Coordinates of C-alpha atoms in Angstrom, one line a residue:
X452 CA -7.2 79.9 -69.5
X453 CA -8.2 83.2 -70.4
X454 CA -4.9 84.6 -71.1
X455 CA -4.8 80.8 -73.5
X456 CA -7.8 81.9 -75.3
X457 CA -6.3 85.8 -75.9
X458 CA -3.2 84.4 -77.3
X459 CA -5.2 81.6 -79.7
X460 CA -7.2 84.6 -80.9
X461 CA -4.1 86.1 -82.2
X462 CA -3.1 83.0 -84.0
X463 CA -1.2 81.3 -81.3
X464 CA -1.4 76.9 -82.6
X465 CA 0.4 76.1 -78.9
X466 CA -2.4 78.4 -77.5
X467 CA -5.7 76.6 -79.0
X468 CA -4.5 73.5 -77.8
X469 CA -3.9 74.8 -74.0
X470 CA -7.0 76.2 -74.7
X471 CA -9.0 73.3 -75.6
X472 CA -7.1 70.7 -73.3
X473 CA -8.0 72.8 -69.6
X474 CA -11.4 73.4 -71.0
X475 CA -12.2 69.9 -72.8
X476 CA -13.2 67.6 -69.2
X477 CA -14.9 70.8 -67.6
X478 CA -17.3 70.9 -71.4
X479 CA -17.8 67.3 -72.1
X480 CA -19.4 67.4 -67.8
X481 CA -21.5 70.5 -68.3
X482 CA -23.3 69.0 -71.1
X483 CA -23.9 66.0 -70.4
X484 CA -25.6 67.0 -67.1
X485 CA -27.3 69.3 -69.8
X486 CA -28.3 67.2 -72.1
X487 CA -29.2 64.4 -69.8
X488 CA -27.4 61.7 -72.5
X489 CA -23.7 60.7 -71.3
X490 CA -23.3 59.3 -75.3
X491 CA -24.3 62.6 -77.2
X492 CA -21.4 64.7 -74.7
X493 CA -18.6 64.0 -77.2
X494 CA -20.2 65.4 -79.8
X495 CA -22.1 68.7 -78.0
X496 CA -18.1 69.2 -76.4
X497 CA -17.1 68.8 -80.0
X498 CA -19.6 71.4 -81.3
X499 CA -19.2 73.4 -78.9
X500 CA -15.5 74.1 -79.2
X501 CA -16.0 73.9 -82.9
X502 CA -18.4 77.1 -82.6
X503 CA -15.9 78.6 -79.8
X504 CA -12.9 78.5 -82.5
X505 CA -14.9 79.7 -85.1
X506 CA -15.5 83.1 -83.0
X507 CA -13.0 83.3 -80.8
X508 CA -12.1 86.5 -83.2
X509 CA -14.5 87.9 -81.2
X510 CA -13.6 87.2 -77.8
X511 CA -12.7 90.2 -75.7
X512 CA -12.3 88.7 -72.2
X513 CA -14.4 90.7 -70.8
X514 CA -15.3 87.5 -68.6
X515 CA -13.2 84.5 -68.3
X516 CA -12.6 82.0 -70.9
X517 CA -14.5 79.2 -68.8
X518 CA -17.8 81.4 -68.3
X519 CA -17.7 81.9 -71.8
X520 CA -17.1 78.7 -73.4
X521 CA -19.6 77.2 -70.9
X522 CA -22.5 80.0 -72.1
X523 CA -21.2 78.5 -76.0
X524 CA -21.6 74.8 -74.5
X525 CA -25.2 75.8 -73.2
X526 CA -26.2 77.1 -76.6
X527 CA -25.0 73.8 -78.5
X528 CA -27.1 72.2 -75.7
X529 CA -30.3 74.2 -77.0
X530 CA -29.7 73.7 -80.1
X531 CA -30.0 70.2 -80.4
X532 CA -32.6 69.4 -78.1
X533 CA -34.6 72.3 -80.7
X534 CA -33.5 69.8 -83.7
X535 CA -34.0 66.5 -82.0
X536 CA -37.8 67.6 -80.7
X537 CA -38.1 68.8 -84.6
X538 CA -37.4 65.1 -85.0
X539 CA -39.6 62.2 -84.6
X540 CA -37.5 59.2 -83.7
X541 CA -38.9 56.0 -84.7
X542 CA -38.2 52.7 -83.0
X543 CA -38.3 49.1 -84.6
X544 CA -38.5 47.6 -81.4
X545 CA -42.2 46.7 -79.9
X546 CA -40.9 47.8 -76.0
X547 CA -38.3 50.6 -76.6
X548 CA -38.2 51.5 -73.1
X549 CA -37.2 48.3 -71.8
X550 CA -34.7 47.4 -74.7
X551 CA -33.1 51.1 -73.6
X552 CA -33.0 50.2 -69.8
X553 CA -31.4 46.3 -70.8
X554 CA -28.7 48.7 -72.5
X555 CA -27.9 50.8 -70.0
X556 CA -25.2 49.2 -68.2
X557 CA -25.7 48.2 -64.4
X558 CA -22.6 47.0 -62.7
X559 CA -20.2 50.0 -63.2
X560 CA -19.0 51.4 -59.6
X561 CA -21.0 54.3 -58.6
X562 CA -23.6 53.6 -61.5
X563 CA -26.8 53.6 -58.7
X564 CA -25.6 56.4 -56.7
X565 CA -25.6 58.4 -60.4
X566 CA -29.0 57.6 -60.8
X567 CA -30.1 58.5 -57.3
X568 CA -27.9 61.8 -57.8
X569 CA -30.4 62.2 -61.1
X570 CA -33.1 61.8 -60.0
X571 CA -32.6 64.0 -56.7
X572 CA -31.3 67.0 -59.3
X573 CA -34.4 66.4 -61.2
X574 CA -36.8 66.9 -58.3
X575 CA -35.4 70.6 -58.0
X576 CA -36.6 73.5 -59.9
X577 CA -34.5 74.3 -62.7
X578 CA -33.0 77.6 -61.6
X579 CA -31.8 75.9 -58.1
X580 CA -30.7 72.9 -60.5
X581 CA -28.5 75.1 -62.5
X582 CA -26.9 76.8 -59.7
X583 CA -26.1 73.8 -57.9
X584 CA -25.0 72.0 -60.5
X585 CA -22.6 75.1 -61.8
X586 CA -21.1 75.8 -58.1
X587 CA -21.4 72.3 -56.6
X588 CA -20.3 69.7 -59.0
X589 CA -18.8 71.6 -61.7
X590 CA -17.2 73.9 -59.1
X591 CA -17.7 77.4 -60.9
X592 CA -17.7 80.5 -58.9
X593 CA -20.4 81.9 -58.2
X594 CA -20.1 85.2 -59.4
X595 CA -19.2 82.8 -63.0
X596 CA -22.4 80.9 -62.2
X597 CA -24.1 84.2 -61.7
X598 CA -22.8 85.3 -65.4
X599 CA -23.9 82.1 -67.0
X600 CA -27.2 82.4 -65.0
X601 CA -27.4 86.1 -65.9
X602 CA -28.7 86.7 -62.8
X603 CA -27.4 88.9 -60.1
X604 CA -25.0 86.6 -57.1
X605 CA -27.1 87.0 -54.8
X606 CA -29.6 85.2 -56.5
X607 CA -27.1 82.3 -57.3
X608 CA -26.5 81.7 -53.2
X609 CA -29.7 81.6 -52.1
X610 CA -30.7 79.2 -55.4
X611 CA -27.5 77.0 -54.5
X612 CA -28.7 77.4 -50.6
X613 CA -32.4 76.3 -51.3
X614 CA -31.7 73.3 -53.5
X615 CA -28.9 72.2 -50.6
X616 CA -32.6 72.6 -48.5
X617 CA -34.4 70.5 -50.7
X618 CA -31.9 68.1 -51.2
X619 CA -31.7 67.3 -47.7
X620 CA -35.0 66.9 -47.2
X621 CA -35.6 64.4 -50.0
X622 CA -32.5 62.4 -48.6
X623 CA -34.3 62.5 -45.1
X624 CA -37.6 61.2 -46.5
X625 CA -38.4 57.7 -45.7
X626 CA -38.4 55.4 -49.1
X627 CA -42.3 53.8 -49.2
X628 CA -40.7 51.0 -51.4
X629 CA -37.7 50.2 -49.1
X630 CA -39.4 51.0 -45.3
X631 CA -41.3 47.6 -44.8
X632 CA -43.8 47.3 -42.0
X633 CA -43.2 48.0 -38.3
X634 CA -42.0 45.5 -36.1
X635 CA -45.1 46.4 -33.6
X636 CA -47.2 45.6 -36.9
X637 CA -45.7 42.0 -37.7
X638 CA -46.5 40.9 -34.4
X639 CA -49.7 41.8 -34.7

């Protein structure tokens, strides 16, 4: 990919497209996980490649194409959470929450373990959230991880070891809504 993203620097068409194709699913995942909106990944993965193209004049490979096109990807990220918080959003409808959760569909395989996933991630802090998302589902190494991080390895492991830690723990916790009462207590 590197080598891809040398050769498109130097005006290589077949090269841009390599580029962009073994980059384009490993994007579109990073952020959506960042932006937390599925629907708005197209168009950050758009941006982002857009402002990757535009200075990849500038790209030395000093670290690999992925690490940096992910950093890019992060900054597109930040940028538009900055302009959407700049941004009120108004809503015609009385209960907006509840006409966003009717949306949101419900039946697709996998769709509850995804939220459970969610909201598991968001219970970490957001360093150990970042490494484990980097090395564990997006399958970066660390030492890239550690780049995009900029943070020493080290420090990537033990935040990837600590949110494993945590994780556990909340998946070993019983659920109050789901853990009904005792069978000692009903026969009371």
């Amino acid at each position: 990919m590197t080598a891809w993203a040398l050769a498109a620097r130097g005006g290589d068409p077949d090269a841009v497209e390599r580029f962009v194709r073994a980059l384009h699913r490993d994007v579109v995942r990073y952020v959506a996980y960042l932006s937390a909106d599925p629907q708005a990944a197209d168009d950050l993965a758009q941006d982002t490649f857009l402002r990757a193209l535009g200075s990849l004049h500038r790209f030395e490979g000093r670290c690999s194409a992925r690490t940096w096109l992910l950093a890019i990807a992060r900054r597109a990220v930040v940028d538009s959470l900055r302009y959407a918080a700049a941004r009120p959003r108004l809503s015609d409808v009385p209960d907006w929450r509840l006409a966003v959760e009717r949306a949101q569909p419900r039946d697709l395989p996998g769709f509850d373990d995804g939220v459970v996933l969610l909201d598991l991630l968001a219970a970490l802090p957001d360093e150990r959230r970042e490494a484990f998302v980097l090395t564990q589902l997006m399958g970066l190494p660390y030492a890239e991880a550690a780049v995009l991080s900029d943070c020493p390895v080290g420090t990537v492991r033990s935040r990837v070891a600590r949110a494993r830690a945590t994780l556990m723990e909340l998946l070993t916790e019983p659920d109050p809504l789901t853990t009904g009462p005792t069978p000692a207590a009903l026969a009371a």
